[in-house]
Amino acid sequence: MEKYGSVPPALANESRLGQVFLNLLVNAAQAIPEGHVDGNCITVRTLYDATRRRVITEVEDTGAGIPSDVMSKLFRPFFTTKTAGSGTGLGLAICQRVVASCGGEIHVDSTVGKGTIFRVELLATDGAPRRSPLAPPSSRAVHRSRILVIDDDPLIGKLTRRCLAPQHDVNATTNATDALARISAGERFDVILCDMMMPIMTGAGLHDALLDVAPEQAERMIFLTGGAFTQQTRSFLAELPNRQLAKPFTVEALRAIVNRRLKQVPG
Ligand SMILES: Nc1ncnc2c1ncn2[C@@H]1O[C@H](COP(=O)(O)OP(=O)(O)OP(=O)(O)O)[C@@H](O)[C@H]1O
Ligand SMILES: [Mg+2]
């Protein structure tokens, strides 16, 4: 970590900013081709632009670089060049959102074959570090909801955790029978996001089972839909019009439906 001169505190929410740099560092590490660790490096440096009153943090790698056709899509949600199943394509979309929400910007410079620099520019603050005005005043006391995600595609659990982890505790499982066992044993969740079509027990099957063992948990279910449905599934969903989220979904749509459910079925 290089630090030039004296850098004042930056205006941002600390835990969300941690998520930004974690994403950038993981991307930087992944840009270095496997087996080419020698001679490659990732450098993090902080700088202060006194004229613009910006704290700048650069994450630089000597990895593969970004071709121009990829550059224009980098920050799009779900854009990834990774193989299916290994990347959500949400890392940079989330980084940009978090940085913009504190009045900052992210810039990228890259040369194919040489490497990339991601530059996070944040507003400088004067004086000692203080809690971000973006966080609610009593944020330490704010209740973090427990969310359960059930989807046979582990990527859905991974990306949901990524989107919701700043506000909630997210648990993920790839099968509804595991979820049923946990709830039957007494575990409780504030919201349950559940895929409709799964091989052993479907979303509708879990809903029916929960109506028997823990009806208030059935009330907390939101159904993730996508693909073709049987007539039976269609009629099931027709009765729960405000509790469905079609895949692929946006970060905003996911947060909105979870927050709505939390309001409608308070803990
Ligand atoms: N440092 C980097 N060097 C080269 N390419 C990068 C770098 N950072 C991001 N990219 C490119 O941007 C794409 C999108 O990045 P983003 O972090 O949004 O998603 P991802 O890394 O593909 O998926 P995930 O973050 O879920 O693992 C990557 O797939 C990669 O092509
Ligand atoms: Mg990434």
XYZ file of C-alpha atoms and ligand atoms in Angstrom:
299
model
C 0.000 0.000 0.000
C 1.558 3.280 -1.055
C 0.462 6.543 0.521
C 1.614 9.894 -0.772
C 1.723 12.851 1.573
C -1.031 13.453 4.020
C -4.432 12.144 2.979
C -7.524 13.399 4.845
C -10.477 11.117 5.629
C -12.876 10.451 2.761
C -16.635 10.793 2.929
C -18.107 7.292 2.686
C -19.737 4.514 4.615
C -16.865 2.385 5.880
C -18.363 -1.070 5.484
C -19.757 -0.374 2.025
C -16.438 1.085 0.937
C -14.762 -2.100 2.168
C -17.005 -4.016 -0.207
C -15.924 -1.743 -3.089
C -12.215 -2.341 -2.530
C -12.716 -6.044 -1.979
C -14.436 -6.273 -5.393
C -11.673 -4.265 -7.052
C -8.926 -6.357 -5.455
C -10.585 -9.641 -6.420
C -10.981 -8.403 -10.006
C -7.330 -7.324 -10.056
C -6.197 -10.727 -8.799
C -8.392 -12.489 -11.345
C -6.945 -10.352 -14.178
C -3.521 -11.886 -13.576
C -3.433 -15.118 -15.586
C -3.006 -18.305 -13.589
C 0.595 -19.452 -13.421
C 1.902 -15.915 -14.075
C 2.184 -14.737 -10.514
C 5.947 -13.975 -10.770
C 6.617 -10.423 -11.875
C 2.962 -9.407 -11.567
C 1.693 -7.180 -8.822
C -1.317 -5.342 -7.469
C -0.651 -1.895 -6.058
C -3.032 0.105 -3.890
C -2.197 3.768 -3.380
C -4.014 6.678 -1.799
C -3.515 10.262 -2.960
C -5.011 13.609 -2.129
C -6.004 16.076 -4.822
C -6.070 19.246 -2.735
C -7.359 21.419 -5.579
C -10.462 19.327 -6.112
C -10.611 18.173 -2.478
C -10.765 14.549 -3.530
C -9.276 11.491 -1.860
C -8.190 9.153 -4.620
C -7.524 5.466 -4.133
C -6.038 3.542 -7.019
C -6.078 -0.218 -7.403
C -3.581 -1.082 -10.107
C -2.810 -4.490 -11.557
C -0.339 -5.753 -14.138
C -2.922 -8.214 -15.476
C -4.516 -8.851 -18.843
C -5.964 -5.357 -19.369
C -9.429 -4.545 -20.708
C -10.217 -4.548 -24.447
C -12.193 -1.539 -25.715
C -15.382 -3.525 -26.440
C -15.412 -4.730 -22.814
C -14.567 -1.281 -21.444
C -17.906 0.198 -22.539
C -19.878 -2.518 -20.703
C -17.799 -2.866 -17.515
C -20.257 -1.318 -15.074
C -23.393 -2.905 -16.504
C -25.157 -5.226 -14.060
C -24.617 -8.884 -15.022
C -21.904 -8.087 -17.558
C -19.092 -10.609 -17.138
C -16.418 -12.168 -19.322
C -16.117 -15.112 -16.933
C -17.421 -18.550 -17.796
C -21.086 -19.228 -17.015
C -21.495 -19.975 -13.345
C -18.261 -18.367 -12.147
C -18.984 -14.617 -12.215
C -22.126 -12.659 -11.400
C -21.078 -9.554 -13.329
C -22.357 -7.502 -10.398
C -19.052 -6.586 -8.758
C -18.390 -3.370 -10.653
C -22.081 -2.418 -10.923
C -22.253 -2.490 -7.117
C -18.928 -0.623 -6.784
C -20.197 2.176 -8.991
C -23.473 2.433 -7.116
C -21.821 2.582 -3.710
C -19.255 5.160 -4.800
C -21.882 7.321 -6.529
C -24.103 7.146 -3.428
C -21.405 8.993 -1.468
C -20.860 11.596 -4.155
C -17.776 9.940 -5.649
C -16.748 8.535 -9.010
C -14.879 5.518 -10.380
C -12.592 5.803 -13.408
C -10.668 3.150 -15.300
C -7.485 3.247 -17.350
C -6.348 0.095 -19.037
C -3.899 -1.148 -21.640
C -4.373 -4.648 -23.026
C -1.398 -6.808 -22.110
C -0.084 -4.277 -19.575
C -2.723 -3.862 -16.881
C -5.483 -1.765 -15.404
C -5.977 1.015 -12.872
C -9.312 1.526 -11.158
C -9.415 4.964 -9.544
C -11.971 5.667 -6.810
C -12.420 9.381 -6.181
C -14.217 10.403 -2.995
C -14.992 13.748 -1.415
C -12.478 14.689 1.274
C -13.777 15.627 4.707
C -12.109 17.881 7.223
C -11.207 16.757 10.697
C -11.481 13.385 12.322
C -13.232 10.429 10.718
C -16.926 10.434 11.513
C -19.874 8.337 10.647
C -21.113 8.853 7.118
C -24.247 10.991 6.881
C -25.572 8.291 4.545
C -25.817 5.837 7.420
C -28.862 6.264 9.646
C -27.894 7.962 12.933
C -28.486 4.827 14.969
C -27.144 2.439 12.349
C -25.454 0.212 14.926
C -28.808 -0.431 16.517
C -30.677 -1.002 13.242
C -32.026 -4.514 13.054
C -30.369 -6.619 10.365
C -32.922 -8.944 8.891
C -32.222 -12.618 8.294
C -32.733 -13.574 4.694
C -32.735 -17.109 3.299
C -32.149 -17.700 -0.402
C -33.064 -21.071 -1.897
C -32.013 -21.739 -5.472
C -30.502 -24.844 -7.067
C -28.240 -22.476 -9.014
C -25.573 -21.495 -6.436
C -24.856 -18.318 -8.394
C -28.250 -16.883 -7.392
C -27.362 -17.360 -3.710
C -23.996 -15.741 -4.307
C -25.325 -12.689 -6.101
C -28.221 -12.203 -3.699
C -25.778 -12.261 -0.801
C -23.694 -9.685 -2.562
C -26.640 -7.354 -3.152
C -28.212 -7.668 0.287
C -25.242 -8.256 2.604
C -24.698 -4.549 3.363
C -28.120 -4.401 5.065
C -29.022 -7.986 5.927
C -27.614 -11.330 7.037
C -27.997 -13.612 4.058
C -28.047 -17.420 4.247
C -28.137 -19.509 1.076
C -28.992 -23.104 0.312
C -29.402 -24.971 -2.966
C -32.330 -27.131 -1.922
C -35.740 -26.618 -0.406
C -35.593 -29.770 1.737
C -32.597 -28.346 3.595
C -34.558 -25.111 4.142
C -37.562 -27.078 5.396
C -35.362 -29.064 7.797
C -33.818 -25.888 9.208
C -37.167 -24.153 9.674
C -38.770 -27.272 11.156
C -35.880 -27.378 13.635
C -36.771 -23.846 14.761
C -34.663 -21.504 12.577
C -36.522 -18.341 11.574
C -36.056 -15.920 8.693
C -37.498 -12.480 8.011
C -37.669 -13.076 4.259
C -37.275 -16.283 2.240
C -36.369 -15.906 -1.426
C -37.156 -19.179 -3.139
C -36.720 -20.428 -6.684
C -39.945 -21.892 -8.127
C -38.524 -24.693 -10.222
C -36.153 -27.002 -8.356
C -35.651 -30.737 -8.878
C -36.626 -32.340 -5.538
C -38.950 -29.867 -3.878
C -40.311 -26.849 -5.763
C -40.997 -23.395 -4.342
C -44.715 -24.194 -4.244
C -43.931 -27.493 -2.471
C -41.930 -25.694 0.203
C -44.700 -23.109 0.616
C -47.269 -25.879 1.203
C -45.004 -27.660 3.664
C -44.346 -24.439 5.581
C -48.087 -23.745 5.830
C -48.178 -26.893 7.988
C -45.025 -26.491 10.075
C -44.502 -22.717 10.293
C -47.275 -20.737 8.554
C -45.758 -17.345 9.383
C -42.589 -18.415 7.524
C -44.682 -19.288 4.439
C -45.968 -15.688 4.578
C -42.380 -14.471 4.286
C -41.678 -16.240 1.000
C -40.899 -14.414 -2.251
C -40.733 -16.572 -5.374
C -37.954 -16.330 -7.948
C -39.385 -17.143 -11.331
C -37.926 -17.780 -14.743
C -38.429 -20.234 -17.567
C -41.447 -22.371 -18.366
C -44.136 -23.241 -15.856
C -46.657 -26.005 -15.478
C -50.334 -25.013 -15.326
C -50.276 -25.852 -11.602
C -47.356 -23.490 -10.982
C -49.059 -20.763 -12.973
C -52.205 -20.971 -10.847
C -50.111 -21.008 -7.657
C -48.284 -17.829 -8.692
C -51.484 -16.131 -9.872
C -52.604 -16.030 -6.237
C -49.416 -14.284 -5.050
C -48.981 -11.467 -7.550
C -46.808 -9.194 -5.386
C -44.463 -11.871 -4.219
C -42.620 -12.784 -7.408
C -39.348 -11.665 -8.849
C -38.466 -12.671 -12.393
C -34.895 -13.786 -13.107
C -32.647 -12.174 -14.138
C -33.439 -9.334 -11.751
C -31.760 -6.020 -11.023
C -30.212 -5.111 -7.684
C -32.869 -2.407 -7.284
C -35.767 -4.804 -7.949
C -34.360 -7.327 -5.469
C -33.890 -4.748 -2.710
C -37.321 -3.235 -3.364
C -39.235 -6.514 -3.127
C -37.336 -7.602 0.000
C -37.962 -4.265 1.716
C -41.646 -4.405 0.770
C -41.993 -7.892 2.246
C -40.209 -6.769 5.433
C -42.726 -3.937 5.808
C -45.721 -6.133 5.040
C -44.672 -8.919 7.416
C -42.755 -7.110 10.184
C -40.555 -9.181 12.534
N -8.851 -5.425 -13.156
C -9.446 -5.920 -14.249
N -8.718 -6.325 -15.320
C -9.307 -6.832 -16.424
N -10.638 -6.974 -16.573
C -11.418 -6.596 -15.551
C -10.882 -6.054 -14.338
N -11.898 -5.761 -13.521
C -13.033 -6.106 -14.169
N -12.750 -6.619 -15.391
C -13.724 -7.071 -16.413
O -14.990 -6.569 -16.057
C -15.948 -7.638 -15.985
C -17.008 -7.285 -14.968
O -16.445 -7.245 -13.657
P -17.396 -7.455 -12.397
O -16.564 -7.372 -11.181
O -18.551 -6.526 -12.514
O -17.970 -8.923 -12.592
P -17.139 -10.282 -12.581
O -15.818 -10.065 -11.913
O -17.119 -10.820 -13.968
O -18.057 -11.223 -11.702
P -17.937 -11.371 -10.093
O -17.557 -10.003 -9.587
O -19.262 -11.830 -9.650
O -16.873 -12.396 -9.853
C -15.096 -8.862 -15.669
O -15.737 -10.057 -16.092
C -13.835 -8.582 -16.458
O -14.007 -8.898 -17.840
Mg -15.728 -9.034 -10.022
